[in-house]
Short mmCIF file of C-alpha atoms in Angstrom, two decimals:
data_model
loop_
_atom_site.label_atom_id
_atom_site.label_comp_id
_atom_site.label_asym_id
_atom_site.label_seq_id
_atom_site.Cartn_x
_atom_site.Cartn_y
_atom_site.Cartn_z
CA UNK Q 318 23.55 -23.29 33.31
CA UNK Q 319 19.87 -22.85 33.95
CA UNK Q 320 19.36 -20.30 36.03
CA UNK Q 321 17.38 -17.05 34.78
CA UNK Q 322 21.33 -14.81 35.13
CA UNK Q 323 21.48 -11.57 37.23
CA UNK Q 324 18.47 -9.47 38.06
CA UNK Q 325 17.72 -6.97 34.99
CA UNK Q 326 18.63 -3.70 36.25
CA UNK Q 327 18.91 -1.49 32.72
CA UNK Q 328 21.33 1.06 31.97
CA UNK Q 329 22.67 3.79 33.98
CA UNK Q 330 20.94 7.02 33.95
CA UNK Q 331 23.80 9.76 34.21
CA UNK Q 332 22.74 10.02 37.74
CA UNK Q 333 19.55 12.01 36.65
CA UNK Q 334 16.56 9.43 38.05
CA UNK Q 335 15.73 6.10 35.61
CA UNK Q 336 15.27 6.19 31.96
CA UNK Q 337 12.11 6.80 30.28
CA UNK Q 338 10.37 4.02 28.00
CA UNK Q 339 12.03 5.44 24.50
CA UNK Q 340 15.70 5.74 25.75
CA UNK Q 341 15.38 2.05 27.71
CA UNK Q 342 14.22 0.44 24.14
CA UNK Q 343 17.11 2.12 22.60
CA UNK Q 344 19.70 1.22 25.42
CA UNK Q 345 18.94 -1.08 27.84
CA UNK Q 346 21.27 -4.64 27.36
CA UNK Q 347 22.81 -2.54 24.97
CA UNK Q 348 26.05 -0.80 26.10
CA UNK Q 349 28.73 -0.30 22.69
CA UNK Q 350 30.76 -3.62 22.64
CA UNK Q 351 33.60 -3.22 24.77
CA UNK Q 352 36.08 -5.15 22.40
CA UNK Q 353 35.08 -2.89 19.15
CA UNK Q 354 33.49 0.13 20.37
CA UNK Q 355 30.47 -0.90 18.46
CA UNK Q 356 27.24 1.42 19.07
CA UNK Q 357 25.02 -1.91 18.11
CA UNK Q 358 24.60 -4.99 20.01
CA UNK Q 359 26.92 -7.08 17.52
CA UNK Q 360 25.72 -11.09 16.50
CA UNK Q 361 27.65 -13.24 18.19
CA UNK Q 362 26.99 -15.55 15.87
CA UNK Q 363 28.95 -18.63 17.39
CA UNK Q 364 28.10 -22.12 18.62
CA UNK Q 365 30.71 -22.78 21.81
CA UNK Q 366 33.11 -20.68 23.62
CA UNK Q 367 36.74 -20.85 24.63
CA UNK Q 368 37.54 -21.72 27.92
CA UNK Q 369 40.81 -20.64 30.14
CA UNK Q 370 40.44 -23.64 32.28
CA UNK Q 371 37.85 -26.66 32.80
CA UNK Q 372 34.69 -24.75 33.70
CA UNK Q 373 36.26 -21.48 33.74
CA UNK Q 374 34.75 -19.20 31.00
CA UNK Q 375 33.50 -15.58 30.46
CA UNK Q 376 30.03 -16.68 31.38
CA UNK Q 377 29.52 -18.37 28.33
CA UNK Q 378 29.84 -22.17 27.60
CA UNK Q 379 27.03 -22.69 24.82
CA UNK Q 380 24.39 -20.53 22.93
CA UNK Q 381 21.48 -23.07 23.36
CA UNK Q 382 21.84 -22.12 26.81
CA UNK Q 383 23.41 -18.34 26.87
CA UNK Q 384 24.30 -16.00 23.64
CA UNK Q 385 25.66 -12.69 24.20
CA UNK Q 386 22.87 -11.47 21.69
CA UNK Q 387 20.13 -12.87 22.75
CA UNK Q 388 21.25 -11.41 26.56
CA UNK Q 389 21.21 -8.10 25.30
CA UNK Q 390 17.34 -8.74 23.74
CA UNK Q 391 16.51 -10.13 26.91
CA UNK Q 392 17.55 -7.13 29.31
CA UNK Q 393 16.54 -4.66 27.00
CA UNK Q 394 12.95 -5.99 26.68
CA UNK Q 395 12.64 -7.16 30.40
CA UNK Q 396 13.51 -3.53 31.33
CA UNK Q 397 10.41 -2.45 29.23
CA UNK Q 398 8.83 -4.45 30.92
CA UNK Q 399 9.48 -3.52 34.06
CA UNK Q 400 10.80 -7.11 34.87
CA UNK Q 401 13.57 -8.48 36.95
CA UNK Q 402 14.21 -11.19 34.69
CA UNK Q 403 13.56 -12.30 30.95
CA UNK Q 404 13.74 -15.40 28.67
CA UNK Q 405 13.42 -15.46 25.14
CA UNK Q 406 12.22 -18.36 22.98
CA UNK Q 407 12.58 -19.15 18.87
CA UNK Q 408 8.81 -18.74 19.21
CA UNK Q 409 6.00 -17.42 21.22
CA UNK Q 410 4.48 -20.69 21.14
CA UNK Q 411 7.78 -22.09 22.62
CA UNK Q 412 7.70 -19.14 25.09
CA UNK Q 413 4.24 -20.25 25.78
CA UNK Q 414 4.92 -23.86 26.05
CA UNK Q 415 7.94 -23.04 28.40
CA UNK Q 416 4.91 -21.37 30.89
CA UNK Q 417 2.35 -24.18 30.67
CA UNK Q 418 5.31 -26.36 31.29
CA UNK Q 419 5.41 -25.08 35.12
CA UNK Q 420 2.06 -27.18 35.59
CA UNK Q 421 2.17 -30.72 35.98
CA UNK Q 422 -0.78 -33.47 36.42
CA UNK Q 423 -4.01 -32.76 37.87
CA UNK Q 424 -3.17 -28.99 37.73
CA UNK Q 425 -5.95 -27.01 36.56
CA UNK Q 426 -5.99 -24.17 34.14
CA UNK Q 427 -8.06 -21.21 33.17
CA UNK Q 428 -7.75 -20.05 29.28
CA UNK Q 429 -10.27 -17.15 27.32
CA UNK Q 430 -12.99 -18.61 25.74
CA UNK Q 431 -11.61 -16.22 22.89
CA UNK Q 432 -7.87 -17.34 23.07
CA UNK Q 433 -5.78 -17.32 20.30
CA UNK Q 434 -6.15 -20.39 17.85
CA UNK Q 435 -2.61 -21.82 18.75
CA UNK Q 436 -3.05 -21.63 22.46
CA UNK Q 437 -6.02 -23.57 22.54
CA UNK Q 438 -4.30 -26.06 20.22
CA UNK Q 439 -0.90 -25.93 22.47
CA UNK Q 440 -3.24 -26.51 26.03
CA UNK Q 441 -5.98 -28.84 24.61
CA UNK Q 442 -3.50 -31.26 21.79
CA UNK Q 443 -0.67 -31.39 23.87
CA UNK Q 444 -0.46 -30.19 27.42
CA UNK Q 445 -4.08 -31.82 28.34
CA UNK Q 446 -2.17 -35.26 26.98
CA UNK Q 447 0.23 -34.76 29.75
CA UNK Q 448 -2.72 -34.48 32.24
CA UNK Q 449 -3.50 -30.86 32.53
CA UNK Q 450 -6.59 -29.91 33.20
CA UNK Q 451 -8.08 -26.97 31.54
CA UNK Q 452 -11.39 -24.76 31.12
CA UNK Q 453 -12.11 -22.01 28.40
CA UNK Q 454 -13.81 -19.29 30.33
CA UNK Q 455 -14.39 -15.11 29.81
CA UNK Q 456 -11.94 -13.93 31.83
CA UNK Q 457 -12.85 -10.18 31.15
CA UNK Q 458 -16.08 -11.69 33.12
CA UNK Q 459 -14.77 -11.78 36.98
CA UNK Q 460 -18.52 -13.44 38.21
CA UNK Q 461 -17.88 -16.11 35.49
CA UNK Q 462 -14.11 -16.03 36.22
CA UNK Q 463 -14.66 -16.73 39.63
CA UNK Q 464 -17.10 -19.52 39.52
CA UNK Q 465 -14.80 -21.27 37.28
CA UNK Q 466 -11.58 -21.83 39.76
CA UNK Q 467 -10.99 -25.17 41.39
CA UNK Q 468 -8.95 -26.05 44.28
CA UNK Q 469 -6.35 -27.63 41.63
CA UNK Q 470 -6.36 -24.15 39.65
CA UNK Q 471 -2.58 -23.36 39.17
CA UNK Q 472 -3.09 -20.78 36.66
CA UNK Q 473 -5.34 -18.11 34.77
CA UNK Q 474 -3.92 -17.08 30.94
CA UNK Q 475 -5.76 -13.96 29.71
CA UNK Q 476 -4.93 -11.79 26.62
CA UNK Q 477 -6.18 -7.92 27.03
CA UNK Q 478 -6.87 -7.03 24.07
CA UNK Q 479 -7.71 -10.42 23.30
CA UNK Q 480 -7.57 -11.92 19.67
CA UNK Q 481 -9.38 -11.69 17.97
CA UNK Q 482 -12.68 -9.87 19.66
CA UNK Q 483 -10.24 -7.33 21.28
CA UNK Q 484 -12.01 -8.00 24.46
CA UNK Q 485 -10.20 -6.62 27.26
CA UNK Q 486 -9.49 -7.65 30.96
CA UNK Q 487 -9.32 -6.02 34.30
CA UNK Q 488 -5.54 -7.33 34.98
CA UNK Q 489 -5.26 -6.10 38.43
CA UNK Q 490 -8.91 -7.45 39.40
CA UNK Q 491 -8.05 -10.79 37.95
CA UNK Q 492 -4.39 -10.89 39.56
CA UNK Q 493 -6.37 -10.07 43.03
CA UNK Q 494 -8.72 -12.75 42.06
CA UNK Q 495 -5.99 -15.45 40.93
CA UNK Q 496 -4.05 -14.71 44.03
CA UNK Q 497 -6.72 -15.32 46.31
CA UNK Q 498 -7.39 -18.62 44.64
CA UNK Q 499 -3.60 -19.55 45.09
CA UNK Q 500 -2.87 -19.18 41.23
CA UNK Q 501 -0.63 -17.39 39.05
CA UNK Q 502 -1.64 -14.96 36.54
CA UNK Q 503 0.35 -15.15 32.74
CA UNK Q 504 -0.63 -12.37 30.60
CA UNK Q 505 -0.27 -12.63 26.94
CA UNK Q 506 0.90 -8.55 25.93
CA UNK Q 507 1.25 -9.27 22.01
CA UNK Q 508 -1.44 -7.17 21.18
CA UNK Q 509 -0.87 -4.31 23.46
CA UNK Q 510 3.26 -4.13 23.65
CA UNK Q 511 4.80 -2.90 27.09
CA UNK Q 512 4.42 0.73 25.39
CA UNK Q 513 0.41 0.82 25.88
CA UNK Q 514 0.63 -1.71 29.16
CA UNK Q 515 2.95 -3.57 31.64
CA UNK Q 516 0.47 -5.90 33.39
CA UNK Q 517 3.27 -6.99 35.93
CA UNK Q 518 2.61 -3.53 37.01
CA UNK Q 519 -1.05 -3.98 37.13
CA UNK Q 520 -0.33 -7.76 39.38
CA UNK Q 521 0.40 -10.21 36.82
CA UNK Q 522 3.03 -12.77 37.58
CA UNK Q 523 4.56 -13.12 33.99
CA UNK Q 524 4.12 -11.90 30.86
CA UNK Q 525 4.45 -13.38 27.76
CA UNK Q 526 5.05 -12.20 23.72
CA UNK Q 527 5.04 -13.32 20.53
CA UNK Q 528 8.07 -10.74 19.66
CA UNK Q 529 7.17 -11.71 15.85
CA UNK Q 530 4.35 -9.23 16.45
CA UNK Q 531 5.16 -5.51 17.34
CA UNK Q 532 8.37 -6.10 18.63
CA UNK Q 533 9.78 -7.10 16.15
CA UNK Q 534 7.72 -5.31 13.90
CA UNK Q 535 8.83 -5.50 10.25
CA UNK Q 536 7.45 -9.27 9.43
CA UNK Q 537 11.23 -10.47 8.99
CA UNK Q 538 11.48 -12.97 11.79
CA UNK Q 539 9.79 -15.10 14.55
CA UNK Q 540 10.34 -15.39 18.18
CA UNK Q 541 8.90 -15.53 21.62
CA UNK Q 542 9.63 -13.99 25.41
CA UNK Q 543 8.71 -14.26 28.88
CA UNK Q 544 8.99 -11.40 31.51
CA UNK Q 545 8.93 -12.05 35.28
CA UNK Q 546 9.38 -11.02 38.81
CA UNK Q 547 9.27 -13.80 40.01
CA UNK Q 548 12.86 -15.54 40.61
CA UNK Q 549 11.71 -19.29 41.22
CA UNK Q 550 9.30 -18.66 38.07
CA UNK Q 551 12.10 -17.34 35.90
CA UNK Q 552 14.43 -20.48 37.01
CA UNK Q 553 11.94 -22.77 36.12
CA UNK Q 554 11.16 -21.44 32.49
CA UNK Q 555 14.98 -21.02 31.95
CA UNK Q 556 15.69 -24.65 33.11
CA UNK Q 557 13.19 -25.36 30.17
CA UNK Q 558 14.46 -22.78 28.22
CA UNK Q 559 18.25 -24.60 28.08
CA UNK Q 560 16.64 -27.91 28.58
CA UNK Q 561 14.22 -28.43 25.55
CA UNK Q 562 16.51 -25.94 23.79
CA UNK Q 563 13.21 -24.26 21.63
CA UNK Q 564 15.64 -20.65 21.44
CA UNK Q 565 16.25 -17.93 19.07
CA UNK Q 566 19.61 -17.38 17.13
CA UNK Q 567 21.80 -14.49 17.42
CA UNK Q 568 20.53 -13.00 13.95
CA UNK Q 569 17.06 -12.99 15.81
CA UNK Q 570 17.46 -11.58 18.27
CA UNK Q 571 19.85 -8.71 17.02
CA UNK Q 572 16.23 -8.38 14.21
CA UNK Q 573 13.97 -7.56 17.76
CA UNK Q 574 16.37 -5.56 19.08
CA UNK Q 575 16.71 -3.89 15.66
CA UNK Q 576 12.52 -3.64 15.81
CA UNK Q 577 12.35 -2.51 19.72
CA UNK Q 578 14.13 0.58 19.25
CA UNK Q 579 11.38 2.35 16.94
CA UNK Q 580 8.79 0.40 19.09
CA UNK Q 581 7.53 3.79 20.76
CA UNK Q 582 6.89 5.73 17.37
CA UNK Q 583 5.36 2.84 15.34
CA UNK Q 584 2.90 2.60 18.27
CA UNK Q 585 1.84 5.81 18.19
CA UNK Q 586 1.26 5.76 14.16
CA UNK Q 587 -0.08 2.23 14.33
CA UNK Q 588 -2.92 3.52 16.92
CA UNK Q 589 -3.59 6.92 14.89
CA UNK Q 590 -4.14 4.82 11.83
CA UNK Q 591 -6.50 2.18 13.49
CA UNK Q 592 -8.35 4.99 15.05
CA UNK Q 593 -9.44 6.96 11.51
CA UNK Q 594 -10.22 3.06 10.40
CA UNK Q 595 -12.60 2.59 13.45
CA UNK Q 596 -14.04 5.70 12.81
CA UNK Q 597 -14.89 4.46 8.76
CA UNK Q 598 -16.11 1.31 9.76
CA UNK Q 599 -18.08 2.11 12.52
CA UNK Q 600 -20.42 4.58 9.90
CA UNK Q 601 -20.41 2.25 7.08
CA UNK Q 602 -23.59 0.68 6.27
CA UNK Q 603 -21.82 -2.71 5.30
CA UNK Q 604 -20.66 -3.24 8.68
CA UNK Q 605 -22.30 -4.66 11.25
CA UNK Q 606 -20.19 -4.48 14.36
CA UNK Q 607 -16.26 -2.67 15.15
CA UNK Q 608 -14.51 -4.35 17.96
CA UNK Q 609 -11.98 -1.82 19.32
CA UNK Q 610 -10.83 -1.00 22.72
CA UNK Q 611 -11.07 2.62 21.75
CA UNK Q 612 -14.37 2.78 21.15
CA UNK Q 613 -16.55 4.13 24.28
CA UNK Q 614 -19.58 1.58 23.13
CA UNK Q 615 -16.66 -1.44 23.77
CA UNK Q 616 -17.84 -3.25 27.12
CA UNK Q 617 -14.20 -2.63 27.97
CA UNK Q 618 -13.51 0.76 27.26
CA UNK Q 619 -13.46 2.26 30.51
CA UNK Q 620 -10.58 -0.91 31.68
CA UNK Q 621 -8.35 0.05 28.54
CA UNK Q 622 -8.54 3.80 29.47
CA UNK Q 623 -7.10 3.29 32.64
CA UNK Q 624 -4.74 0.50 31.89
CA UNK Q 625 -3.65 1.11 28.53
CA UNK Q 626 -1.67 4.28 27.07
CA UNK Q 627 -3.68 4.20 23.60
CA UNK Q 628 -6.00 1.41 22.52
CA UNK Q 629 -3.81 -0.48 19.92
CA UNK Q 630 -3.42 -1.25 16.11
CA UNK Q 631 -5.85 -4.03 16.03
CA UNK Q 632 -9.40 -3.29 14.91
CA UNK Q 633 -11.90 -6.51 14.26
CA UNK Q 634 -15.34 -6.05 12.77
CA UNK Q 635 -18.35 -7.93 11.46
CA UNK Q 636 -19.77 -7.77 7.77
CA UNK Q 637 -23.82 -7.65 7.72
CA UNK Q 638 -23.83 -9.64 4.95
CA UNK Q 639 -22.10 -12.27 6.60
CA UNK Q 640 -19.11 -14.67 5.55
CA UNK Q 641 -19.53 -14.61 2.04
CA UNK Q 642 -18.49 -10.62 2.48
CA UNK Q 643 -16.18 -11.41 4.59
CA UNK Q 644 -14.18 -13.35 2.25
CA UNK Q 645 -15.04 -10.81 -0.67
CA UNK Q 646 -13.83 -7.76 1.42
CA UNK Q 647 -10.78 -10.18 2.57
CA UNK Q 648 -10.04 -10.26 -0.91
CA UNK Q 649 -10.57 -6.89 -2.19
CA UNK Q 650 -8.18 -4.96 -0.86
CA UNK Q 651 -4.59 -3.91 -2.25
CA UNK Q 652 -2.59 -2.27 0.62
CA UNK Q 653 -3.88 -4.42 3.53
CA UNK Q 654 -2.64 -7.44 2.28
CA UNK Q 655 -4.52 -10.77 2.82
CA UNK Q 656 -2.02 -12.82 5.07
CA UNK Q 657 -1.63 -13.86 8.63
CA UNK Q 658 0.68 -12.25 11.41
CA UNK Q 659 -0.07 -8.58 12.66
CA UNK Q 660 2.03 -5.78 14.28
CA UNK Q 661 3.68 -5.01 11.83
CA UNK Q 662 4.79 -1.68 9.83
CA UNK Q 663 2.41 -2.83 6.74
CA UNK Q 664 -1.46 -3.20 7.08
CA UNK Q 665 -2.47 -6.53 7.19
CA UNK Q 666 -6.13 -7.86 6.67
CA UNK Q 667 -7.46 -11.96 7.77
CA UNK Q 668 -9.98 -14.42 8.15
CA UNK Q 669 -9.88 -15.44 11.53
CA UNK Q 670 -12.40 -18.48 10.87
CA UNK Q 671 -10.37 -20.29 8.28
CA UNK Q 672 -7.08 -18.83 9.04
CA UNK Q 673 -5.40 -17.77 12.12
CA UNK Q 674 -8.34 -19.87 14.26
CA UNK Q 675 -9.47 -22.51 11.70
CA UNK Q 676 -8.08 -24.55 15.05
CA UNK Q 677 -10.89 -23.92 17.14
CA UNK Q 678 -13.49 -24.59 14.49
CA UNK Q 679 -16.11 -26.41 15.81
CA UNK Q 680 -15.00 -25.75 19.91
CA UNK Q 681 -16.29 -23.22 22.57
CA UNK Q 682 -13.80 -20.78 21.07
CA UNK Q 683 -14.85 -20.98 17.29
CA UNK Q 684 -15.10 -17.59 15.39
CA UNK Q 685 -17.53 -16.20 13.85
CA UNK Q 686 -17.22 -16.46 10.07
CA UNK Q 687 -18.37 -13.13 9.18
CA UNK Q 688 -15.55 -11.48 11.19
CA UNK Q 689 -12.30 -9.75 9.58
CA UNK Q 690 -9.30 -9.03 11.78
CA UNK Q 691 -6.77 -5.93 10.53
CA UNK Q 692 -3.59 -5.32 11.52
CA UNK Q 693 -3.45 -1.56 10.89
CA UNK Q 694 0.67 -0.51 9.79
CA UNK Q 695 1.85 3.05 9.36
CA UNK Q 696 1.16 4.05 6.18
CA UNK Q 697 -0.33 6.99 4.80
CA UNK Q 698 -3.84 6.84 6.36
CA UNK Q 699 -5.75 8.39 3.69
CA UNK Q 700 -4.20 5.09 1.70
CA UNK Q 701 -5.84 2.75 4.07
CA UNK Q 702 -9.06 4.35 3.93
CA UNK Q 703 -9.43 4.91 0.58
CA UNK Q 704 -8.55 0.51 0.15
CA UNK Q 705 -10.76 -0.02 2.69
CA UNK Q 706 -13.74 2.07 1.25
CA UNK Q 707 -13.16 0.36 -2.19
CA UNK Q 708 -13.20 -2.94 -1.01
CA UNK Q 709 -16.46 -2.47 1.07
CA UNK Q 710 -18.21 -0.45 -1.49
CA UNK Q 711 -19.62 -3.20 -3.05
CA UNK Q 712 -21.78 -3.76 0.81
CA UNK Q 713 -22.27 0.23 0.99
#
């Protein structure tokens, strides 16, 4: 079986109008299990599935290509999205791989000059091999944008808020644009989350997640997803999908699902806490430049306000005196802990030059060394601030 299943529809709404984003995270994909009465999505965790006859089943025949739990995650998240069909992936580079995989020789490709590290790696070390063509462009720049299409340009990949200069792009201006040019638009949402923006709303043609991130949101597993409209797009993913095989388990998914429900409050405590950091950085004499969405000096502020709910937990800034406090602020401070990842509940603090992006070192997407990227969690601000301030005092 690789067809994308039935149209995602979400759950019933007691006949009072559809559900709102909170109660769709907590129910969608997600009735109690018929069998046990069970209020949570249980884990199928099984390999195969009996069958009454030869090809006669319950619409299951094999979990690389269809597990009960894994359904569930993707309904309930394709709902959130506002999607009529979703695929998940034991990755988001898999998910992401599964998209690119919908080109084919000669096709040509626009990526963010900013893109994250292992997209540029995935498009230019292994997809170009294949004979995709591709061009790293700044895609929150439509003049620039435009010049850069081909007659061979298949697709545009943007991230809004990008990672990691949190640049941000007009979706439905480059959707209009892409369309006119006879491409499809793929929208990495990692950053943002369907809570602060559903770019399929906005135009794009699919979206895609690392559900690692914010969905899943507690730093206890890794997966990927794709959300689209699009019913010969979400065949051909899911014929990948089943085909290369690159998908969760059951345990997983039922961790997403587990991190989806509180998706909606974390948000809103992840975005108050990377607001009162903006606001410390931005007057500290150490720093030389905040990146953040939020901010009305950010080129893109006006863009986020009107296509984002709240600007985000990410917050990116520059050190005056240049990498070498970089790396001593990186490894000064106690609650945001020095690692890669993001989104989730604790604070997180990286290099982006010789960690997360050490890939692009030395390309048109390279880093500059004196940036830090945070990952702001939800825990008592005045914590945060007060690591924060010790770790920079030494630049004050």
């Amino acid at each position: 079986m690789t067809d994308p299943g039935p149209p995602v529809t979400g759950p019933e709404a007691a006949g009072d109008g559809p559900l709102g984003f909170e109660s769709l995270a907590v129910h969608a994909g997600q009735p109690p299990d018929p069998g046990t009465g069970a209020v949570v999505t249980p884990i199928f965790q099984t390999s195969t599935y009996a069958q009454s006859g030869v090809g006669q089943h319950l619409g299951y025949d094999y979990s690389r290509t269809a597990n009960p739990t894994r359904n569930a995650l993707e309904q309930c998240l394709a709902s959130l999205e506002g999607a009529t069909h979703g695929l998940a992936f034991a990755s988001g580079m898999a998910a992401a791989d599964a998209l690119l995989r919908q080109l084919g020789p000669g096709d040509h490709l626009l990526i963010p000059d900013d893109a994250y590290g292992g997209t540029y790696r995935l498009v230019s070390r292994v997809h170009a091999r294949s004979g995709i063509c591709y061009l790293p462009v700044a895609t929150h720049d439509l003049e620039a944008l435009e010049r850069a299409f081909t007659d061979n340009t298949r697709m545009v990949w943007v991230e809004s808020p990008s990672n990691p200069l949190l640049r941000v792009v007009d979706i439905a201006a480059v959707a209009d644009l892409a369309h006119r040019h006879g491409a499809m638009l793929v929208v990495d949402n990692t950053f943002a989350t369907p809570y602060l923006q559903q770019p399929l709303a906005l135009g794009a043609d699919a979206v895609v997640h690392s559900t690692t991130k914010y969905l899943g949101g507690h730093s206890d597993v890794v997966g990927g997803f794709i959300a689209t409209s699009h019913d010969d797009l979400a065949t051909g993913v899911a014929f990948v999908q089943n085909s290369a095989g690159a998908v969760p388990g059951p345990f997983d998914c039922f961790l997403v699902l587990r991190g989806i429900k509180t998706l909606a409050v974390r948000m809103e405590r992840h975005c108050d806490n990377a607001e009162a950091v903006v606001e410390l950085l931005s007057s500290h004499p150490g720093v030389e430049r905040v990146y953040y969405p939020g901010l009305a000096a950010h080129p893109g502020y006006n863009i986020a306000a009107r296509q984002m709910r709240r600007s985000g937990g990410m917050v990116s800034f520059t050190l005056r005196g240049g990498e070498e406090a970089a790396l001593a602020v990186a490894g000064a401070t106690r609650l945001f802990t020095l690692a890669e990842s993001l989104g989730a509940v604790e604070s997180l603090i990286e290099h982006p030059h010789r960690m997360t992006h050490a890939s692009v070192v030395g390309s048109p997407l390279a880093v500059d060394p004196a940036l830090l990227r945070l990952s702001v969690g939800i825990e008592t601000v005045e914590d945060l601030l007060k690591d924060l301030s010790r770790a920079l005092e030494p630049f004050a």
